[in-house]
Amino acid sequence: MEQRILGKTGRNVSVVGLGTWQLGADWGHVDPAQAQAILAASVEAGVNFFDTADVYGDGKSEQAIGKFLADNPGLDITVATKMGRRMDQLPENYTLANFRQWVDRSRKNLGTDTLDLVQLHCPPTPVYSNAEVYDALDTLVAEGAIRNYGVSVERTDEALEAISHQGTASVQIILNAFRLKPLDEVLPAAKAAGVGIIARVPLASGLLTGKYSKETSFAENDHRNYNRNGESFDVGETFSGVDYELGLKAVAEFEQLVPSGATTAQAAIAWIAAQDGVTTVIPGARNVEQAAANAAAAAVTVNEEFDGGVRWIYDHYFREVIHPRW
């Protein structure tokens, strides 16, 4: 699989990685043995980048990755985790003392002395412009607790602020065929600054798989059920913030663009990977088959006609209804 340098980390990562939110919580139940099988299938398919967070299943996702790495020593895997969502979302909670506690917990969960990449997990907006926050993160690097740090954002202005700080190695942002605003300013700014871009929610919470309908139901503990209107966290994390039924109409249009031999999901992932400035795309997987199919998207080619079709769909269905801050 193609590899790209992840911003200022200097590490080569697969253009398709693995998001592991679903291995911890909020997507229905995933058996621990199945979680291990998903990780193994991803690596076998060429994936060497895992993205997780300390809050996914309150550490279960990190622990699953830690077990996999312990059982498979010697693998060249870059693990990015996230921190900050286990406390009340107040700017004053983003301190060096708290960072040390959060990082120590993640190091234990992942079974490592030094974390490859730690990302602030969609903190309150003022955190991104607080110089003391970056000083604290620099301290953790100097102490050897983390190698690099970045941010995960909800808003494009948050991404641009983080990119302006010298120590920011990467930015994780929602980017998919239904969420194009990062293309306007964020990707060019990141490329100019040498900051990596990790594209999350690439399938719009599964909408862009083409497998859902009006009759599809989701488990009670699945965020696609309980967070459709942002009841528990930012609505942009669920179906990219678009109305579900409107999204189904847009998917029907998107499916007409999919090249022969590719699935709808693979085409959606490949389109993101083709955008200038994107380092890696991190779809999740609920089973081994999904993991392998997502990784295979790295070999799918999309042309200019496909790109034009994606932009027409966005303009026709979403540009006027999507929240301007995204």
GROMACS .gro file of C-alpha atoms in nm, residues 17-195:
model
  179
   17GLY     CA    1  -0.541   0.359   0.810
   18LEU     CA    2  -0.785   0.217   1.062
   19GLY     CA    3  -1.010   0.419   1.289
   20THR     CA    4  -1.085   0.219   1.604
   21TRP     CA    5  -1.370   0.407   1.774
   22GLN     CA    6  -1.590   0.106   1.697
   23LEU     CA    7  -1.355  -0.127   1.887
   24GLY     CA    8  -1.439   0.055   2.209
   25ALA     CA    9  -1.796   0.182   2.206
   26ASP     CA   10  -2.079   0.372   2.038
   27TRP     CA   11  -2.121   0.146   1.734
   28GLY     CA   12  -2.288  -0.151   1.899
   29HIS     CA   13  -2.105  -0.446   2.053
   30VAL     CA   14  -1.773  -0.570   1.915
   31ASP     CA   15  -1.637  -0.893   2.061
   32PRO     CA   16  -1.274  -0.865   2.186
   33ALA     CA   17  -1.167  -1.156   1.967
   34GLN     CA   18  -1.326  -0.990   1.667
   35ALA     CA   19  -1.143  -0.668   1.750
   36GLN     CA   20  -0.812  -0.856   1.735
   37ALA     CA   21  -0.912  -1.011   1.404
   38ILE     CA   22  -0.997  -0.670   1.258
   39LEU     CA   23  -0.658  -0.532   1.358
   40ALA     CA   24  -0.482  -0.834   1.211
   41ALA     CA   25  -0.675  -0.817   0.883
   42SER     CA   26  -0.594  -0.450   0.847
   43VAL     CA   27  -0.221  -0.508   0.895
   44GLU     CA   28  -0.227  -0.800   0.654
   45ALA     CA   29  -0.382  -0.567   0.394
   46GLY     CA   30  -0.102  -0.311   0.436
   47VAL     CA   31  -0.240  -0.080   0.705
   48ASN     CA   32   0.023   0.049   0.949
   49PHE     CA   33  -0.166   0.339   1.110
   50PHE     CA   34  -0.422   0.298   1.389
   51ASP     CA   35  -0.619   0.588   1.533
   52THR     CA   36  -0.780   0.558   1.876
   53ALA     CA   37  -0.868   0.766   2.184
   54ASP     CA   38  -0.863   0.725   2.559
   55VAL     CA   39  -1.240   0.778   2.569
   56TYR     CA   40  -1.334   0.504   2.321
   57GLY     CA   41  -1.497   0.253   2.551
   58ASP     CA   42  -1.316   0.430   2.837
   59GLY     CA   43  -0.988   0.275   2.721
   60LYS     CA   44  -1.112  -0.049   2.564
   61SER     CA   45  -1.002   0.053   2.216
   62GLU     CA   46  -0.653   0.146   2.335
   63GLN     CA   47  -0.631  -0.179   2.530
   64ALA     CA   48  -0.730  -0.382   2.223
   65ILE     CA   49  -0.450  -0.220   2.024
   66GLY     CA   50  -0.208  -0.268   2.312
   67LYS     CA   51  -0.287  -0.638   2.324
   68PHE     CA   52  -0.245  -0.671   1.948
   69LEU     CA   53   0.094  -0.502   1.955
   70ALA     CA   54   0.208  -0.712   2.251
   71ASP     CA   55   0.102  -1.030   2.069
   72ASN     CA   56   0.273  -0.919   1.747
   73PRO     CA   57   0.608  -0.766   1.846
   74GLY     CA   58   0.818  -0.607   1.578
   75LEU     CA   59   0.537  -0.466   1.364
   76ASP     CA   60   0.599  -0.116   1.230
   77ILE     CA   61   0.270   0.036   1.341
   78THR     CA   62   0.211   0.403   1.419
   79VAL     CA   63  -0.059   0.453   1.681
   80ALA     CA   64  -0.228   0.788   1.725
   81THR     CA   65  -0.442   0.835   2.032
   82LYS     CA   66  -0.644   1.129   2.158
   83MET     CA   67  -0.697   1.285   2.498
   84GLY     CA   68  -0.914   1.538   2.676
   85ARG     CA   69  -1.271   1.409   2.658
   86ARG     CA   70  -1.269   1.226   2.990
   87MET     CA   71  -1.316   1.550   3.186
   88ASP     CA   72  -1.561   1.837   3.171
   89GLN     CA   73  -1.495   2.033   2.853
   90LEU     CA   74  -1.356   2.346   3.013
   91PRO     CA   75  -1.046   2.525   2.878
   92GLU     CA   76  -0.894   2.536   3.226
   93ASN     CA   77  -0.878   2.155   3.236
   94TYR     CA   78  -0.618   2.149   2.958
   95THR     CA   79  -0.312   2.168   3.183
   96LEU     CA   80   0.023   1.994   3.200
   97ALA     CA   81  -0.079   1.810   3.517
   98ASN     CA   82  -0.389   1.667   3.350
   99PHE     CA   83  -0.198   1.592   3.032
  100ARG     CA   84   0.050   1.384   3.231
  101GLN     CA   85  -0.232   1.183   3.390
  102TRP     CA   86  -0.408   1.125   3.058
  103VAL     CA   87  -0.088   1.031   2.876
  104ASP     CA   88   0.020   0.793   3.153
  105ARG     CA   89  -0.315   0.614   3.130
  106SER     CA   90  -0.285   0.581   2.752
  107ARG     CA   91   0.073   0.456   2.778
  108LYS     CA   92  -0.047   0.187   3.016
  109ASN     CA   93  -0.341   0.092   2.793
  110LEU     CA   94  -0.121   0.072   2.484
  111GLY     CA   95   0.170  -0.094   2.663
  112THR     CA   96   0.432   0.156   2.556
  113ASP     CA   97   0.668   0.401   2.724
  114THR     CA   98   0.632   0.665   2.453
  115LEU     CA   99   0.318   0.743   2.255
  116ASP     CA  100   0.374   0.796   1.882
  117LEU     CA  101   0.119   1.074   1.841
  118VAL     CA  102  -0.120   1.233   2.090
  119GLN     CA  103  -0.401   1.453   1.964
  120LEU     CA  104  -0.614   1.693   2.163
  121HIS     CA  105  -0.961   1.545   2.121
  122CYS     CA  106  -1.187   1.823   1.991
  123PRO     CA  107  -1.131   2.050   2.293
  124PRO     CA  108  -1.313   2.379   2.354
  125THR     CA  109  -1.221   2.630   2.085
  126PRO     CA  110  -1.012   2.862   2.311
  127VAL     CA  111  -0.771   2.574   2.379
  128TYR     CA  112  -0.635   2.586   2.024
  129SER     CA  113  -0.501   2.940   2.068
  130ASN     CA  114  -0.362   2.897   2.420
  131ALA     CA  115   0.019   2.911   2.407
  132GLU     CA  116   0.044   2.739   2.746
  133VAL     CA  117  -0.127   2.431   2.604
  134TYR     CA  118   0.139   2.397   2.336
  135ASP     CA  119   0.412   2.459   2.593
  136ALA     CA  120   0.271   2.172   2.800
  137LEU     CA  121   0.267   1.944   2.499
  138ASP     CA  122   0.626   2.043   2.416
  139THR     CA  123   0.717   1.947   2.772
  140LEU     CA  124   0.572   1.599   2.724
  141VAL     CA  125   0.782   1.558   2.410
  142ALA     CA  126   1.094   1.675   2.593
  143GLU     CA  127   1.022   1.430   2.875
  144GLY     CA  128   0.985   1.141   2.631
  145ALA     CA  129   0.623   1.061   2.716
  146ILE     CA  130   0.511   1.141   2.361
  147ARG     CA  131   0.696   1.171   2.031
  148ASN     CA  132   0.461   1.411   1.856
  149TYR     CA  133   0.135   1.592   1.909
  150GLY     CA  134  -0.152   1.711   1.698
  151VAL     CA  135  -0.518   1.803   1.722
  152SER     CA  136  -0.854   1.660   1.627
  153VAL     CA  137  -1.097   1.935   1.534
  154GLU     CA  138  -1.462   1.997   1.457
  155ARG     CA  139  -1.417   2.334   1.283
  156THR     CA  140  -1.200   2.465   1.004
  157ASP     CA  141  -1.101   2.774   1.203
  158GLU     CA  142  -0.976   2.546   1.482
  159ALA     CA  143  -0.766   2.356   1.230
  160LEU     CA  144  -0.613   2.675   1.091
  161GLU     CA  145  -0.528   2.799   1.440
  162ALA     CA  146  -0.356   2.472   1.531
  163ILE     CA  147  -0.163   2.467   1.204
  164SER     CA  148  -0.020   2.809   1.288
  165HIS     CA  149   0.161   2.666   1.594
  166GLN     CA  150   0.507   2.531   1.520
  167GLY     CA  151   0.480   2.210   1.722
  168THR     CA  152   0.159   2.081   1.564
  169ALA     CA  153   0.250   1.770   1.367
  170SER     CA  154  -0.094   1.674   1.236
  171VAL     CA  155  -0.458   1.774   1.219
  172GLN     CA  156  -0.744   1.526   1.218
  173ILE     CA  157  -1.059   1.660   1.056
  174ILE     CA  158  -1.389   1.534   0.917
  175LEU     CA  159  -1.351   1.511   0.541
  176ASN     CA  160  -1.568   1.315   0.300
  177ALA     CA  161  -1.780   1.355  -0.012
  178PHE     CA  162  -2.048   1.524   0.200
  179ARG     CA  163  -1.804   1.753   0.387
  180LEU     CA  164  -1.581   1.947   0.147
  181LYS     CA  165  -1.509   2.271   0.331
  182PRO     CA  166  -1.163   2.156   0.454
  183LEU     CA  167  -1.053   2.155   0.090
  184ASP     CA  168  -1.085   2.533   0.067
  185GLU     CA  169  -0.830   2.647   0.326
  186VAL     CA  170  -0.729   2.373   0.570
  187LEU     CA  171  -0.558   2.133   0.330
  188PRO     CA  172  -0.356   2.406   0.153
  189ALA     CA  173  -0.250   2.558   0.486
  190ALA     CA  174  -0.148   2.221   0.627
  191LYS     CA  175   0.054   2.135   0.319
  192ALA     CA  176   0.235   2.469   0.329
  193ALA     CA  177   0.319   2.419   0.698
  194GLY     CA  178   0.425   2.055   0.665
  195VAL     CA  179   0.134   1.941   0.883
   0.00000   0.00000   0.00000
